[in-house]
mmCIF file of C-alpha atoms in Angstrom:
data_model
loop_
_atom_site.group_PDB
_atom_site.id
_atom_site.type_symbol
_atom_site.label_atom_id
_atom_site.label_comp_id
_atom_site.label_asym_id
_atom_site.label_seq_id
_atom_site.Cartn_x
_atom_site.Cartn_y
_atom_site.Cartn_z
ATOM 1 C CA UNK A 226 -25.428 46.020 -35.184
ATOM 2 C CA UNK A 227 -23.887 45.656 -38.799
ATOM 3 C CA UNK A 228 -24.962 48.318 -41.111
ATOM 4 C CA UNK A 229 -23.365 48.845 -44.666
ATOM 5 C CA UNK A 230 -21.619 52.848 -45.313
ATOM 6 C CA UNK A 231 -23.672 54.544 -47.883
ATOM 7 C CA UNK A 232 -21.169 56.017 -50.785
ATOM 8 C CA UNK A 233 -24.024 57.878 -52.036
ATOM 9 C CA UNK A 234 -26.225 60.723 -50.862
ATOM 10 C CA UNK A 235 -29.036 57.966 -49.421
ATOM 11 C CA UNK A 236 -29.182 54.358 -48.945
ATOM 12 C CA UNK A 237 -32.259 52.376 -49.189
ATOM 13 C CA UNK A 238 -33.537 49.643 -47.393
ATOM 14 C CA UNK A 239 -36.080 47.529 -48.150
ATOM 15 C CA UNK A 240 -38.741 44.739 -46.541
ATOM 16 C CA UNK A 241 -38.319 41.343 -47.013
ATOM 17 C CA UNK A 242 -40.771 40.641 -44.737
ATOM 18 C CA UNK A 243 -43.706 42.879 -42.174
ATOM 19 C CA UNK A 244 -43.279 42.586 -38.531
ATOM 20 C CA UNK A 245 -45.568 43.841 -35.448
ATOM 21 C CA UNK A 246 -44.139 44.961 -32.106
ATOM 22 C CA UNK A 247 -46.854 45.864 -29.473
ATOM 23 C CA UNK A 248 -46.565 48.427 -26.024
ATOM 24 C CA UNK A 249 -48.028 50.558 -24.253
ATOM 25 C CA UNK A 250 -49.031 54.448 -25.677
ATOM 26 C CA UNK A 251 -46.788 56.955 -24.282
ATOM 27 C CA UNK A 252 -49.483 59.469 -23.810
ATOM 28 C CA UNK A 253 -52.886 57.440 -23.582
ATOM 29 C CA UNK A 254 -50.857 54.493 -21.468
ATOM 30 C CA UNK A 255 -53.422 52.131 -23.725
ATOM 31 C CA UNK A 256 -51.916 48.775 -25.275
ATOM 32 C CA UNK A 257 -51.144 49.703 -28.774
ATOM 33 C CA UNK A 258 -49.450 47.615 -31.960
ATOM 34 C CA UNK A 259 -47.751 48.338 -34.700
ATOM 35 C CA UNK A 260 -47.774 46.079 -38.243
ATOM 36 C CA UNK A 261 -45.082 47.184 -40.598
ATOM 37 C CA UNK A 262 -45.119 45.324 -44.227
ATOM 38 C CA UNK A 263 -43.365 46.211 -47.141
ATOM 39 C CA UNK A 264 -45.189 47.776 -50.146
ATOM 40 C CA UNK A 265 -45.121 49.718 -53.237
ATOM 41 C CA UNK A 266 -44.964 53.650 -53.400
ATOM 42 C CA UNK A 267 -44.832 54.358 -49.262
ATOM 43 C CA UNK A 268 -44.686 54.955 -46.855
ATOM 44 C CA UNK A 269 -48.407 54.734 -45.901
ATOM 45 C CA UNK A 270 -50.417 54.902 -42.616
ATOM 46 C CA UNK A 271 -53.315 52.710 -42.125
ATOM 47 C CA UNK A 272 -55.369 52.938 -38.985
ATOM 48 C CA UNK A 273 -59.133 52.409 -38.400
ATOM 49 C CA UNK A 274 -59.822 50.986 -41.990
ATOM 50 C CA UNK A 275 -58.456 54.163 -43.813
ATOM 51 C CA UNK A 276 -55.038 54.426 -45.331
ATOM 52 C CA UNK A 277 -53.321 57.091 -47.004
ATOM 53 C CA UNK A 278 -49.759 58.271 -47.970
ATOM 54 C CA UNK A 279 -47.959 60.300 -45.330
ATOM 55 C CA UNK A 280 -47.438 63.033 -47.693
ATOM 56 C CA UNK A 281 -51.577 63.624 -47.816
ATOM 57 C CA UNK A 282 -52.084 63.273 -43.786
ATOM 58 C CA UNK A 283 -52.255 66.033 -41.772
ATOM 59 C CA UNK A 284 -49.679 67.229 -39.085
ATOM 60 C CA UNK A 285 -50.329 68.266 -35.343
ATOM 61 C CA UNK A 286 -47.141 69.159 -33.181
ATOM 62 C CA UNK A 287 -48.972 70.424 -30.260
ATOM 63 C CA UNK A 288 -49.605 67.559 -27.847
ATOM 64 C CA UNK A 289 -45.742 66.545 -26.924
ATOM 65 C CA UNK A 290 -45.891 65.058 -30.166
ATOM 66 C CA UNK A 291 -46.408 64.655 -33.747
ATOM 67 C CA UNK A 292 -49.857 63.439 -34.890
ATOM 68 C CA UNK A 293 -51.182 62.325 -38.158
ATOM 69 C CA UNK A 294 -54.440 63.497 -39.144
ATOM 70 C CA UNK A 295 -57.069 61.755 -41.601
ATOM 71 C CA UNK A 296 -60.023 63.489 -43.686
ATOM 72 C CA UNK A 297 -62.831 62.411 -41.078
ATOM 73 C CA UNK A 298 -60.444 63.928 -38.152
ATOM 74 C CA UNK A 299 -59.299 60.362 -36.326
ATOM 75 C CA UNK A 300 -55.374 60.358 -35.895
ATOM 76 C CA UNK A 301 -52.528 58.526 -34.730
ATOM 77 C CA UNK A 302 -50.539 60.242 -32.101
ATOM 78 C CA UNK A 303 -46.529 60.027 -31.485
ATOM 79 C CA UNK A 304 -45.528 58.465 -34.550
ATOM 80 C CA UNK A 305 -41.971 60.227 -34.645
ATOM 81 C CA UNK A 306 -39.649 57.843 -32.949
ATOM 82 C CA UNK A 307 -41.250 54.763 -34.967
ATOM 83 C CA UNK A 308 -40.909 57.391 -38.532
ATOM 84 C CA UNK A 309 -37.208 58.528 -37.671
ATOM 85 C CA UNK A 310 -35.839 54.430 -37.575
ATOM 86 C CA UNK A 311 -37.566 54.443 -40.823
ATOM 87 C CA UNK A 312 -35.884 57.776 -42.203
ATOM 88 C CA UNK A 313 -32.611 57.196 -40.296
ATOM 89 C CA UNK A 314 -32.348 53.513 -42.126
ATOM 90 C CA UNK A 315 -33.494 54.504 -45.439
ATOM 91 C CA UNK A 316 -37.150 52.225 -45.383
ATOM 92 C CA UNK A 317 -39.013 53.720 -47.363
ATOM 93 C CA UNK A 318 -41.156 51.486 -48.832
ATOM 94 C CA UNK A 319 -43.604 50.550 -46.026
ATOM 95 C CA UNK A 320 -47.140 49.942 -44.826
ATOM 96 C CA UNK A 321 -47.729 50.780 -41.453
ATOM 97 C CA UNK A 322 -50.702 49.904 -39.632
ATOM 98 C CA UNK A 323 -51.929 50.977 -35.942
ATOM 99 C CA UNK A 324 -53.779 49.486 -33.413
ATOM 100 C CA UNK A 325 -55.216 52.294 -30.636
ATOM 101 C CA UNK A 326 -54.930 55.303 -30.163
ATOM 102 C CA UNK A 327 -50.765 56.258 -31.413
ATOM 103 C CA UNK A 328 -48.018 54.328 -32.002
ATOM 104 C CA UNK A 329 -47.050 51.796 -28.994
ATOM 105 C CA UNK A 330 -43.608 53.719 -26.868
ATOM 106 C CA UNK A 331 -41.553 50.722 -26.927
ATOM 107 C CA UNK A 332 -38.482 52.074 -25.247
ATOM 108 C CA UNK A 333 -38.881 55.572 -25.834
ATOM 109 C CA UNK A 334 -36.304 55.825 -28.490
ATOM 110 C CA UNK A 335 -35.569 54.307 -31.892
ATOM 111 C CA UNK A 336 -33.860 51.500 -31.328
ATOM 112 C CA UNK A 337 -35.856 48.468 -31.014
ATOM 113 C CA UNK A 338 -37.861 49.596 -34.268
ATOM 114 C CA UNK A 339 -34.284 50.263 -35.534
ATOM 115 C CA UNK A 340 -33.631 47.037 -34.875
ATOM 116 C CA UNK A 341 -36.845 45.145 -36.124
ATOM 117 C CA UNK A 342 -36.122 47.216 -39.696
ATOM 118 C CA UNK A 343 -32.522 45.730 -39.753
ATOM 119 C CA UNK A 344 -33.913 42.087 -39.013
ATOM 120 C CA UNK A 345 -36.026 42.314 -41.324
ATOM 121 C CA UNK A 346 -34.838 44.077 -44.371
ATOM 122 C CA UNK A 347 -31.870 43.990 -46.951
ATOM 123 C CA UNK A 348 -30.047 47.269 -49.039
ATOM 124 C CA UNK A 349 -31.574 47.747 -52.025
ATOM 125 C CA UNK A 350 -30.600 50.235 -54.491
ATOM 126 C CA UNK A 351 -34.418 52.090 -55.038
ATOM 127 C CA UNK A 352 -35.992 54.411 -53.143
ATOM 128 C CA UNK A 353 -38.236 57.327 -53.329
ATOM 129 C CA UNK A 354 -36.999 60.153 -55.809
ATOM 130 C CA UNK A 355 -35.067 62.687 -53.276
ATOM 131 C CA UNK A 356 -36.589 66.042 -52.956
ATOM 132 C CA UNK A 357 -33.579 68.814 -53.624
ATOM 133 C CA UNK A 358 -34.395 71.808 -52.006
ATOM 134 C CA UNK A 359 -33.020 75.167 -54.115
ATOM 135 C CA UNK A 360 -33.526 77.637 -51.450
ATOM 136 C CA UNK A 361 -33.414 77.956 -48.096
ATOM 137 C CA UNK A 362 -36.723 78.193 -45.836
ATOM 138 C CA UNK A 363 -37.552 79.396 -42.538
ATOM 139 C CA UNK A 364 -39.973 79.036 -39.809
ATOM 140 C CA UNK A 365 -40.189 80.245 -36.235
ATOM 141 C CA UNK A 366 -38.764 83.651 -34.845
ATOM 142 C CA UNK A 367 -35.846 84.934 -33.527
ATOM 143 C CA UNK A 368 -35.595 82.559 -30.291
ATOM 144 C CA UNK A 369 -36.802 79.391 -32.052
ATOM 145 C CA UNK A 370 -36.495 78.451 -35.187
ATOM 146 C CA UNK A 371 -36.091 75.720 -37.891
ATOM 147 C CA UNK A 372 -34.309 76.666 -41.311
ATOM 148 C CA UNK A 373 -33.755 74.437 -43.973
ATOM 149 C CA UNK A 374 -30.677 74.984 -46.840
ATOM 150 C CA UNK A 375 -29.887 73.304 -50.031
ATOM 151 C CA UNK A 376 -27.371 70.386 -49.565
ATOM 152 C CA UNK A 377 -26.493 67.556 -51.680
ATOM 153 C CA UNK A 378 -27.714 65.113 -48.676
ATOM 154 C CA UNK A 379 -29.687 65.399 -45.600
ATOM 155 C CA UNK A 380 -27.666 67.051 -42.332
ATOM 156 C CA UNK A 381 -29.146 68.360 -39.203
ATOM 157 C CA UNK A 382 -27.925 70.529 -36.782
ATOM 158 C CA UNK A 383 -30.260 70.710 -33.647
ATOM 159 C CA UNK A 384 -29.385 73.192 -30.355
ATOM 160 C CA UNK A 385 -31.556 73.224 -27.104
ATOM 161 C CA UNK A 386 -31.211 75.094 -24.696
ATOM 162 C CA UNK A 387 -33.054 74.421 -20.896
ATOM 163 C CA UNK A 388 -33.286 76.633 -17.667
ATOM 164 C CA UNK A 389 -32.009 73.153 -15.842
ATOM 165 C CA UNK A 390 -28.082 73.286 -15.555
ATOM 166 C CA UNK A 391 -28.729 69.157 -15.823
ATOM 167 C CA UNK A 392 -29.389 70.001 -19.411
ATOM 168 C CA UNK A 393 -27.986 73.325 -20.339
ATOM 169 C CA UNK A 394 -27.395 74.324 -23.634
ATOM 170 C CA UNK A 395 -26.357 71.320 -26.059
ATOM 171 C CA UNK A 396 -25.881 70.964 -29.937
ATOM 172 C CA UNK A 397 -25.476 68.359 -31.968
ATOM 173 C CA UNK A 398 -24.390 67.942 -35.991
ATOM 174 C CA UNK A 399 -25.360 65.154 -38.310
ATOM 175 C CA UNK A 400 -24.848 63.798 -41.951
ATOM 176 C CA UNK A 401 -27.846 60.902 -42.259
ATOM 177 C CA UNK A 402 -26.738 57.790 -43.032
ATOM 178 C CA UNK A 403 -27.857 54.627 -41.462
ATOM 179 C CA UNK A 404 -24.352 53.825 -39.510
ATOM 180 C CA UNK A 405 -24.053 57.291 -38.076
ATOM 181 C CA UNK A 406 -27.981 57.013 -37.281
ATOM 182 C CA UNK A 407 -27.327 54.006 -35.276
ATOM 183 C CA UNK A 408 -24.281 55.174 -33.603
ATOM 184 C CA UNK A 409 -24.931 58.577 -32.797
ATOM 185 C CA UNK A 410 -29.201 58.918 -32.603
ATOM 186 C CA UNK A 411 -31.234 55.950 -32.296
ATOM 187 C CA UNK A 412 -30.506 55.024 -28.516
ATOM 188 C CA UNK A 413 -31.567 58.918 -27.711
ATOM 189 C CA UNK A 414 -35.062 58.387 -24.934
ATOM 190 C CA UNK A 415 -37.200 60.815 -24.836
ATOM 191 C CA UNK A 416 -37.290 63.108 -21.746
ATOM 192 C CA UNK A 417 -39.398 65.108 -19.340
ATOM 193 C CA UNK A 418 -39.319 67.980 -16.591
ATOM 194 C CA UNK A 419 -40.357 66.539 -13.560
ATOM 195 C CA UNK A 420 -41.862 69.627 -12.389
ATOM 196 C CA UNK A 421 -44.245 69.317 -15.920
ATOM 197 C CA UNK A 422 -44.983 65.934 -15.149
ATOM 198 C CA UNK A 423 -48.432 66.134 -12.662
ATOM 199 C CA UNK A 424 -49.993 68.627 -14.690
ATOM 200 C CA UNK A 425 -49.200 66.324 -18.295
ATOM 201 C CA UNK A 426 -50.803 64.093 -16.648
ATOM 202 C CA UNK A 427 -54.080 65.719 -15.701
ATOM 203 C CA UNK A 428 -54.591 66.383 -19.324
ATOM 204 C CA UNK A 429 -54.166 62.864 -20.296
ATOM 205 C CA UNK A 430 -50.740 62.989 -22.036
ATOM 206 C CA UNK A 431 -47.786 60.911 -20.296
ATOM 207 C CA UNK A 432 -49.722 58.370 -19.228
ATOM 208 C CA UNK A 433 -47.284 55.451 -20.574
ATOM 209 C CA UNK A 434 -44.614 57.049 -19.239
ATOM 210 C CA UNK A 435 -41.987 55.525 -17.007
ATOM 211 C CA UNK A 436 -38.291 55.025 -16.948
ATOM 212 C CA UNK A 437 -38.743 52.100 -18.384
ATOM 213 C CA UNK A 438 -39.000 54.259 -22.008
ATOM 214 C CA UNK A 439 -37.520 57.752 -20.535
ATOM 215 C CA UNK A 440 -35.731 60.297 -18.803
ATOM 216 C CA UNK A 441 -37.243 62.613 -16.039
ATOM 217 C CA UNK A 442 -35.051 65.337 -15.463
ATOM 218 C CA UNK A 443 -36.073 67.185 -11.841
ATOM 219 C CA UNK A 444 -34.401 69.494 -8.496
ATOM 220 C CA UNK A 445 -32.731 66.101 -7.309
ATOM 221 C CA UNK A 446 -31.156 64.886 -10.392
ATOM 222 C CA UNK A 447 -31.963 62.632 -13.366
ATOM 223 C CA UNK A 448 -33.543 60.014 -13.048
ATOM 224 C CA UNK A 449 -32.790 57.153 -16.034
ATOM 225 C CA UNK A 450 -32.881 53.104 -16.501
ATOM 226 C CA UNK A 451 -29.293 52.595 -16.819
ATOM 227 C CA UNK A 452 -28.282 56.435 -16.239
ATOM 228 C CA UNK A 453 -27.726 58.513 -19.260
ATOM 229 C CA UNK A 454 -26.428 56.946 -22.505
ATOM 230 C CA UNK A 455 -24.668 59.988 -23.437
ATOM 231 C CA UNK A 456 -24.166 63.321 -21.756
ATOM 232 C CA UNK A 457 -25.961 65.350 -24.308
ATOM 233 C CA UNK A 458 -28.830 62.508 -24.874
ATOM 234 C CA UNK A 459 -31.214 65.222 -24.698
ATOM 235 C CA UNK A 460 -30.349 67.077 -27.765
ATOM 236 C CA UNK A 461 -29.616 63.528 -29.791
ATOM 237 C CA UNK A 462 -33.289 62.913 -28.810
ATOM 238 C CA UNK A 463 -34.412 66.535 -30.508
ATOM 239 C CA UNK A 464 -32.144 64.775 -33.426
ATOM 240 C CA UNK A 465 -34.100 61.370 -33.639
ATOM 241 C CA UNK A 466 -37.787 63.988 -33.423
ATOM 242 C CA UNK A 467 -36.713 66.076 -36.324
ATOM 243 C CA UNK A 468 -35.493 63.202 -38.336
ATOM 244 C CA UNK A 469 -38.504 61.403 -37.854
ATOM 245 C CA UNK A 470 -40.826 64.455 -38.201
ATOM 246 C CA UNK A 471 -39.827 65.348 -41.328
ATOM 247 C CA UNK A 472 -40.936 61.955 -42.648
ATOM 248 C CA UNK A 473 -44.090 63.588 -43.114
ATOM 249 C CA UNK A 474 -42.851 64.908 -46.517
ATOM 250 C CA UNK A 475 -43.137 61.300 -48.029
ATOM 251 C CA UNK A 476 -39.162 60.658 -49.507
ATOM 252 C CA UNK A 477 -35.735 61.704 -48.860
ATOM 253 C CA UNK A 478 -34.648 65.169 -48.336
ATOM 254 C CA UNK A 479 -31.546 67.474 -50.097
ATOM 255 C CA UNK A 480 -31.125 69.672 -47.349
ATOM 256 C CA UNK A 481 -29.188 70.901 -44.223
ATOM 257 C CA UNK A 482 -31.911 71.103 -41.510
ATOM 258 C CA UNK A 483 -30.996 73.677 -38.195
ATOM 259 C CA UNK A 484 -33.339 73.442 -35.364
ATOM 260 C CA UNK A 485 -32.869 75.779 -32.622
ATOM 261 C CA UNK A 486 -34.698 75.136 -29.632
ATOM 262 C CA UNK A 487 -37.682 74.043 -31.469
ATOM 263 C CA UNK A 488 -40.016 71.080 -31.054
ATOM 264 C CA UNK A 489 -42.399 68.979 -33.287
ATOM 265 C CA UNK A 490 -44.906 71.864 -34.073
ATOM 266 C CA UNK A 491 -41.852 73.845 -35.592
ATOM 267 C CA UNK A 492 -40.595 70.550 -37.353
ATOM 268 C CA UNK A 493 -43.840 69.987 -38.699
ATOM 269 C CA UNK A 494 -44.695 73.325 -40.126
ATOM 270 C CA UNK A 495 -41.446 73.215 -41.674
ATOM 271 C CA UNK A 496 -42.300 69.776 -43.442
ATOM 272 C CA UNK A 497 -45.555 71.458 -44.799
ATOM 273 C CA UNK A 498 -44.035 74.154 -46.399
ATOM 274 C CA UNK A 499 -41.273 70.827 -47.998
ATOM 275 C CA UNK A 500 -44.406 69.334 -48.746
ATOM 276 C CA UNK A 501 -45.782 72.113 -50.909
ATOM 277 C CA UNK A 502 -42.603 72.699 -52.623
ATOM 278 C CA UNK A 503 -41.726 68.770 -53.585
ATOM 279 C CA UNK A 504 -44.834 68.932 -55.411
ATOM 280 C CA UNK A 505 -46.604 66.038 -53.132
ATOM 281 C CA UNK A 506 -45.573 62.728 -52.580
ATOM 282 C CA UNK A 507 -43.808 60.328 -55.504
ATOM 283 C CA UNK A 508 -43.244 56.469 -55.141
ATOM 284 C CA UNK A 509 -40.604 54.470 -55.077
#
């Protein structure tokens, strides 16, 4: 997949026309769609009749996912692999719009939404004014944490660590731009223990689940469509989350981003406290 090099801090992408791609829920295993359009002054979340600016919705990281909360309480569940194509590509200036209960799994990575955005898009050279972060921010403790530092573009560094020798310790660097995004993050599935995954299921989450849109990771080995697409595809997934995740503070970021074994509620109280400081969300 073609992509041009930023020679800038960002690149921008933007709609030339909406597209829908339907699947099942990864948690609620219910059929779900997705409409993305382009628009003015995104991106913006519509679901239910309500819309709003992602910048204004509220933020739940505590269901094996990241969650987007309205006034009246509804949400839409797992929308972080769908928000990090958006981030990773630089489409900012989008309308998306929900059908069910969260965002539909597709393949449990970023890459067929990655792919929809390219199809349908072309570089453009506005985007949302880039939030420059002056000093550096913290959340978490000791063992797991998220920091954030002042940097002229947006890097992450993400390390996990796992009791499973399958997995191990693993970290991964990154300067975001869309080529690199492609390359190095957007294939990343999403994973689960094996041991975790009866009792995820008894409280309704995983239901949409299969290797079909993940990895399980268990005592006899992992267990993968295809087999792993890198060794350390587990930590590029914790990559795609955090990008995506931090969509939540409505435009690009100025900052080095190091998550140590942290997860979306750590990502997200991190992009509240970005939130506060960028002074809310600005249009394109």
């Amino acid at each position: 997949m073609a992509v041009e090099r930023s020679s800038g801090p960002f690149s921008f992408r933007c709609l030339t026309e909406g597209f829908s791609l339907r699947g099942v829920g990864l948690h609620s295993g219910r059929d779900c769609v997705l409409t993305v359009e382009p628009c003015d002054g995104g991106p913006l979340l519509r679901h239910e009749g309500a819309e709003m600016p992602l910048s204004r919705l509220g933020l739940v990281g505590t269901g094996r996912g990241s969650d987007y909360v309205f006034p009246d309480g509804h949400r839409v569940r797992t929308c972080e692999h769908v928000l990090s194509a958006l981030v990773g590509l630089g489409a900012w200036g989008v309308r998306m719009t929900v059908e069910g209960p969260e965002m539909p799994a597709l393949d449990g990575c970023a890459q067929r939404m990655a792919e929809c955005v390219m199809e349908h898009s072309e570089p453009c050279g506005a985007g949302p004014e880039p939030f420059a972060l002056a000093a550096p921010l913290r959340v978490g403790d000791e063992s797991r944490f998220v920091a954030a530092f002042p940097s002229s573009r947006f890097c992450v560094t993400c390390v996990v660590r796992y009791e499973s020798p399958l997995i191990g310790t693993q970290m991964l660097d990154l300067v975001l731009e869309p080529g690199a995004y492609l390359e190095q993050v957007a294939r990343a599935r999403t994973f689960a223990m094996e041991a975790e995954l009866e009792a995820l299921r008894a409280r309704g989450m995983a239901l949409g689940g299969s290797l079909d849109n993940a990895v399980l990771v268990g005592s006899g080995g992992i267990r993968a469509s295809g087999g792993l697409r890198w060794p350390d595809e587990f930590v590029r997934h914790k990559a795609l989350d955090l990008i995506g995740d931090l969509a939540a503070v409505g435009r690009p970021l100025c900052a080095h981003v190091v998550a140590v074994r942290a997860g979306h509620e750590l990502h997200l109280r991190l992009a509240e406290r970005l939130r506060a400081l960028s002074g809310g969300h600005r249009g394109s």
